[in-house]
Short mmCIF file of C-alpha atoms and ligand atoms in Angstrom, two decimals:
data_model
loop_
_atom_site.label_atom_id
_atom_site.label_comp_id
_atom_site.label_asym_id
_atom_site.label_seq_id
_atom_site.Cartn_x
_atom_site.Cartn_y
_atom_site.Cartn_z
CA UNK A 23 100.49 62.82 60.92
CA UNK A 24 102.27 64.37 57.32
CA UNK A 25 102.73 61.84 54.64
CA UNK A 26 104.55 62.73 51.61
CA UNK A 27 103.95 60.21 48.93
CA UNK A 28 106.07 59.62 45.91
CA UNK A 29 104.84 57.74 43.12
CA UNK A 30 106.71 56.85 39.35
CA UNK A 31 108.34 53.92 37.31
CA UNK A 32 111.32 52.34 38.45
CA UNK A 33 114.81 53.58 37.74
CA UNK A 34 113.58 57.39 38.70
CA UNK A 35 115.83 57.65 41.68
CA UNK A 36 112.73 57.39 43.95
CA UNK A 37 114.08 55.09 46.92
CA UNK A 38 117.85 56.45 47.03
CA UNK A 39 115.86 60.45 47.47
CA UNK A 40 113.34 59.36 49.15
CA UNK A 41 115.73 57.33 51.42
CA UNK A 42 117.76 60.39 52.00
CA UNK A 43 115.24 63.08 52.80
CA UNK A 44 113.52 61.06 54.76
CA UNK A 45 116.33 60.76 57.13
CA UNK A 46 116.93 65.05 56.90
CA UNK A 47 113.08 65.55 57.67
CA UNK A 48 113.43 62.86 60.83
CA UNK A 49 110.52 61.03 59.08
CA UNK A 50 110.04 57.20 58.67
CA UNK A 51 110.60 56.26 55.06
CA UNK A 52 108.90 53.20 53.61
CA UNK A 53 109.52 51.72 50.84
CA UNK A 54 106.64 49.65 49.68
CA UNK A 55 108.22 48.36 46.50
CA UNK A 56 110.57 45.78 48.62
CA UNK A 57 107.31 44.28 50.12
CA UNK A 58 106.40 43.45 46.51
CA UNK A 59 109.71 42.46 46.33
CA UNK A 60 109.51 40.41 49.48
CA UNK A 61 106.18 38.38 47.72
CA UNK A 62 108.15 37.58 44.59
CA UNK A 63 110.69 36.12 46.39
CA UNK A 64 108.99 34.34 48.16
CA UNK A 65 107.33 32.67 45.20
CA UNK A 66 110.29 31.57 43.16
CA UNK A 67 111.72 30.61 46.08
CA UNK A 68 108.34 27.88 46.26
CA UNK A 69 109.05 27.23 42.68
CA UNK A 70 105.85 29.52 42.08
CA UNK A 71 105.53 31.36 38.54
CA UNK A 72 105.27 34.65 39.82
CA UNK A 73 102.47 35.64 37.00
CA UNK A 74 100.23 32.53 38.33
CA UNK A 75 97.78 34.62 40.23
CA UNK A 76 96.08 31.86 42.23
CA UNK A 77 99.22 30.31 42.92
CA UNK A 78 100.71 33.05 44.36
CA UNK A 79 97.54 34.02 46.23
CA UNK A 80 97.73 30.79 48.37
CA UNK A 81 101.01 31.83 49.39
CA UNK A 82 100.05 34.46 50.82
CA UNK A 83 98.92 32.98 54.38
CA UNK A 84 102.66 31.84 54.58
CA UNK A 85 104.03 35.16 54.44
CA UNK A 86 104.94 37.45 57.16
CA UNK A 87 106.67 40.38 56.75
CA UNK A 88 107.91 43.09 58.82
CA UNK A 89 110.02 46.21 58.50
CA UNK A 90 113.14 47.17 60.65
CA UNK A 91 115.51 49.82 60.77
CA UNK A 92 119.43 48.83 60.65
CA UNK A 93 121.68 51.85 61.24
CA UNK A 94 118.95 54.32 59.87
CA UNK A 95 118.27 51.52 56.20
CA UNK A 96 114.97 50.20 56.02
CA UNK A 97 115.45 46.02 56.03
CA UNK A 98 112.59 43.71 55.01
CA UNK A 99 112.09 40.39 56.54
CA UNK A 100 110.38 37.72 55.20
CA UNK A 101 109.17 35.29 57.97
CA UNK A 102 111.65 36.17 60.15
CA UNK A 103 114.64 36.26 57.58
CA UNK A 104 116.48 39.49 55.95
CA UNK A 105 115.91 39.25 52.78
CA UNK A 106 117.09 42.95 52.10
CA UNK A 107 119.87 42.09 49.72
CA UNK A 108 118.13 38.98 47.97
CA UNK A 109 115.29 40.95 46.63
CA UNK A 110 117.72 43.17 44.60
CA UNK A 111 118.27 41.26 41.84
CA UNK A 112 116.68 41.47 38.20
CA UNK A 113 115.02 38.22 38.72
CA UNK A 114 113.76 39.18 41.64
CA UNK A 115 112.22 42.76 39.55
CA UNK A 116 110.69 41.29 37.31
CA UNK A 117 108.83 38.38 40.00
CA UNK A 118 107.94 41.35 41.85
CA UNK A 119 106.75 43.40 38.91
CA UNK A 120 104.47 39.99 38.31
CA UNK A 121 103.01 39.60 41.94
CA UNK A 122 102.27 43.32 41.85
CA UNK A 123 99.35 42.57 38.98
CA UNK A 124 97.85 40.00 41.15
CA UNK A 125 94.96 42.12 43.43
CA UNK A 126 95.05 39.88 45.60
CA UNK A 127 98.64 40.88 46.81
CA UNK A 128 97.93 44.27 46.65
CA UNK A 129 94.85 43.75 48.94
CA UNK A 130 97.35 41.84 51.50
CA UNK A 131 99.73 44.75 51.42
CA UNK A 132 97.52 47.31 51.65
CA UNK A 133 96.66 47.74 55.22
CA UNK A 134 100.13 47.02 56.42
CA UNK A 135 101.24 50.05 54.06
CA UNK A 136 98.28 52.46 55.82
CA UNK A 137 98.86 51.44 59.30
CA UNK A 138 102.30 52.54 59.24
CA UNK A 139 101.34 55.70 57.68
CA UNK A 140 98.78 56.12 60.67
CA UNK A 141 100.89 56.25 63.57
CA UNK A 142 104.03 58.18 62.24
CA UNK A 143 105.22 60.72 59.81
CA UNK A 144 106.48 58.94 56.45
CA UNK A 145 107.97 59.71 53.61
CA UNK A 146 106.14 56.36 51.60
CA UNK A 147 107.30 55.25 48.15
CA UNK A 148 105.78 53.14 45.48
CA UNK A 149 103.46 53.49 42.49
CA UNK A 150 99.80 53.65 44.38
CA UNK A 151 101.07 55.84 47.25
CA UNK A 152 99.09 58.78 45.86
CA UNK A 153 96.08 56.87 44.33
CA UNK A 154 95.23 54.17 46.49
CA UNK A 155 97.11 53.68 49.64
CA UNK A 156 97.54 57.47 50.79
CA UNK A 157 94.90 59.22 48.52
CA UNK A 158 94.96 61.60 51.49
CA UNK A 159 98.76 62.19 51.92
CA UNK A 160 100.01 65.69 52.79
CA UNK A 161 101.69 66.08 49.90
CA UNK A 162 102.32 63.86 46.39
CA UNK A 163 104.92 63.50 43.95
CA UNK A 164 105.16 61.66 41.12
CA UNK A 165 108.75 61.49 40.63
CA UNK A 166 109.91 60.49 36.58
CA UNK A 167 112.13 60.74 34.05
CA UNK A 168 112.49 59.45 30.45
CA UNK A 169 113.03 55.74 29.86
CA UNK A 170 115.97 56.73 28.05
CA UNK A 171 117.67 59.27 30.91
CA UNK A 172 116.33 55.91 33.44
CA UNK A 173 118.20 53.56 31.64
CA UNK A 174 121.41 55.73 31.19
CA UNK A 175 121.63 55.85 35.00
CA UNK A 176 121.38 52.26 35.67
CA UNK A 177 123.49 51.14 32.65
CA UNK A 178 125.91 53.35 34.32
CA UNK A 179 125.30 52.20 37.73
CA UNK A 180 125.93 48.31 36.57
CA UNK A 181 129.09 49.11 34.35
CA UNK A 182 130.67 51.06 37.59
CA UNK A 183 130.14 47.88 39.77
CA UNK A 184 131.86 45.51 36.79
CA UNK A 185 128.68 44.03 35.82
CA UNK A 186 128.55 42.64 31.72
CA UNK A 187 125.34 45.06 30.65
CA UNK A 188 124.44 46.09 27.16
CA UNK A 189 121.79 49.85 27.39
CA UNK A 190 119.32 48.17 24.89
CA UNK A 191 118.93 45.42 27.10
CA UNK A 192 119.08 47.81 30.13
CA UNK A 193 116.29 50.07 28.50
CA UNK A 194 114.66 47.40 27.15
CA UNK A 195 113.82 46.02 30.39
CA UNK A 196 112.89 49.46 32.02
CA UNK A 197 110.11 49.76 29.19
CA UNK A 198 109.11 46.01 29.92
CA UNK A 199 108.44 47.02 33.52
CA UNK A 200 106.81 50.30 32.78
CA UNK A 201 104.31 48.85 30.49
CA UNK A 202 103.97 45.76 33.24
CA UNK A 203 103.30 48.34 36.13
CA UNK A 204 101.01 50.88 34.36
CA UNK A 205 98.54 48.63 32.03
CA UNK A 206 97.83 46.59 34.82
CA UNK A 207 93.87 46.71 36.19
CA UNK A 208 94.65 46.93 39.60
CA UNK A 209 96.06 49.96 40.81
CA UNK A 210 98.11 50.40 37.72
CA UNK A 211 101.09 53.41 37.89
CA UNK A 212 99.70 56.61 37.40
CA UNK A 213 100.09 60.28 38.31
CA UNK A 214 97.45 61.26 41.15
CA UNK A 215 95.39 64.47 39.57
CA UNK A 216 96.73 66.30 42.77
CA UNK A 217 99.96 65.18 42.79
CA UNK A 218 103.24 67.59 41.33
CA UNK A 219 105.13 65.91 38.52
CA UNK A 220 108.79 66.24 39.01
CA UNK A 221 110.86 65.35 35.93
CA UNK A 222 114.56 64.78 36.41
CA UNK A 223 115.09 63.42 33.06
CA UNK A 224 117.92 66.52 32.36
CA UNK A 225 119.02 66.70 35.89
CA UNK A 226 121.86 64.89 37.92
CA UNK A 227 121.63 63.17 41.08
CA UNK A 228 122.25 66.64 43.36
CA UNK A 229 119.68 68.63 41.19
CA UNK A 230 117.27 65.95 41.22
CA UNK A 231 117.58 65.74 45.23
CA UNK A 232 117.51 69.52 45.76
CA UNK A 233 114.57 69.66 43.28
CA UNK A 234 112.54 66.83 44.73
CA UNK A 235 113.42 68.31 48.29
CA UNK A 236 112.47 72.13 47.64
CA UNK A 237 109.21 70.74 45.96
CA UNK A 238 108.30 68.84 49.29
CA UNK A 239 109.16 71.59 51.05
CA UNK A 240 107.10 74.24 49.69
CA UNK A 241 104.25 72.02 49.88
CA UNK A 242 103.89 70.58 53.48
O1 DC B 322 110.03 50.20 43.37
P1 DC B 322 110.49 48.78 43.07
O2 DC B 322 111.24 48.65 41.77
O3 DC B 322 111.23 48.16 44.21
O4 DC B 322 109.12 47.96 42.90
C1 DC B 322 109.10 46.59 42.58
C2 DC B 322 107.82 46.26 41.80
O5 DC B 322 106.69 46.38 42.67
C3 DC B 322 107.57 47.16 40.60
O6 DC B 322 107.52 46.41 39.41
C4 DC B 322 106.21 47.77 40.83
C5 DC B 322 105.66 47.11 42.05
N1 DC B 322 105.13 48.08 43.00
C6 DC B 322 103.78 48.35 42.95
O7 DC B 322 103.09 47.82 42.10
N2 DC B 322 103.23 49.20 43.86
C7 DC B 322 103.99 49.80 44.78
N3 DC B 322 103.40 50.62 45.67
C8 DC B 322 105.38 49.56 44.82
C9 DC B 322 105.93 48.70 43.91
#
């Protein structure tokens, strides 16, 4: 089985490339971060503070979760419902940034994430694909770009769809996350020693994809 995986902070354009390449290579693309998603959901939803690490550990034998595919998207569902679009909110980011500390989550996710990789070809992305879940994975990425370049994007992204945003809170909420995700002690963000460092931080969406893409490529 190949498995590519691609690792880096949020806001890097990982899921939308990794989305569409998957779909050009014919492989299965999983996108881990919506199961941590999924979990912090699921805890404010139970009126659960997200960073309460035994709370949200005896959740966790209430929580199923299983991926589908809906006209070639990955959905989520969360005992049964699709929770796809709920888990996209900031809220929802930061909850899952929160449950992703707790090891105890991570230990619950982690199987799940390597069984899928052992039956099919996927493109898998997260920030432990390279590290810990896959440390044998065909190839690895580590997919970034500045906090500033990061922020730009999704300041743009909000503004486009009408949304009130100001960039310092947009970047300041990017750095929150990337100092949440990679000073954590379990399985904190961090580029695998064997993994190739793409940097889009100067590049637009088509370079980026073309980039990321030929890099895969050359590698497999
Ligand atoms: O990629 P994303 O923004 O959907 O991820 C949501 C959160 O989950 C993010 O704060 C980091 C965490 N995460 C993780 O710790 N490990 C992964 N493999 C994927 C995501």
């Amino acid at each position: 089985m190949i498995s590519v995986a691609i690792d880096g902070p949020s806001g890097a354009g990982k899921s939308s490339m990794a989305k569409r390449l998957a779909a050009e290579l014919g492989y299965t693309y999983v996108d881990t971060g919506a199961m941590y998603r999924a979990i912090g959901l699921y805890a404010v939803r139970s009126g659960k503070d997200p960073a309460d690490a035994p709370a949200v550990e005896a959740l966790l034998p209430q929580i199923r979760l299983d991926l589908g595919m809906v006209d070639g998207t990955q959905h989520i569902y969360l005992n049964g419902e699709d929770v796809s679009d709920a888990i996209r909110t900031e809220q929802i980011s930061m909850a899952a940034s929160a449950v992703a500390a707790n090891p105890a989550v991570r230990a619950f996710l982690l199987q799940t994430q390597r069984d899928l990789a052992a039956s099919r070809n996927v493109l898998m992305d997260g920030r432990d694909i390279g590290t810990v879940v896959l440390p044998n994975a065909t190839v690895k990425i580590f997919l970034t770009a500045s906090a500033e370049a990061r922020a730009d994007r999704r300041f743009r992204e909000q503004q486009a769809k009408g949304e009130p945003v100001r960039y310092e809170d947009v970047l300041a909420d990017i750095e929150r996350r990337d100092y949440q995700d990679s000073h954590r002690a379990a399985a904190p963000l961090r580029q695998a020693e064997d993994a190739i460092l793409v940097d889009t931080s100067d590049l637009g969406i088509e370079e980026s994809f073309r980039l990321l893409k030929k890099t895969i490529l050359t590698h497999l």
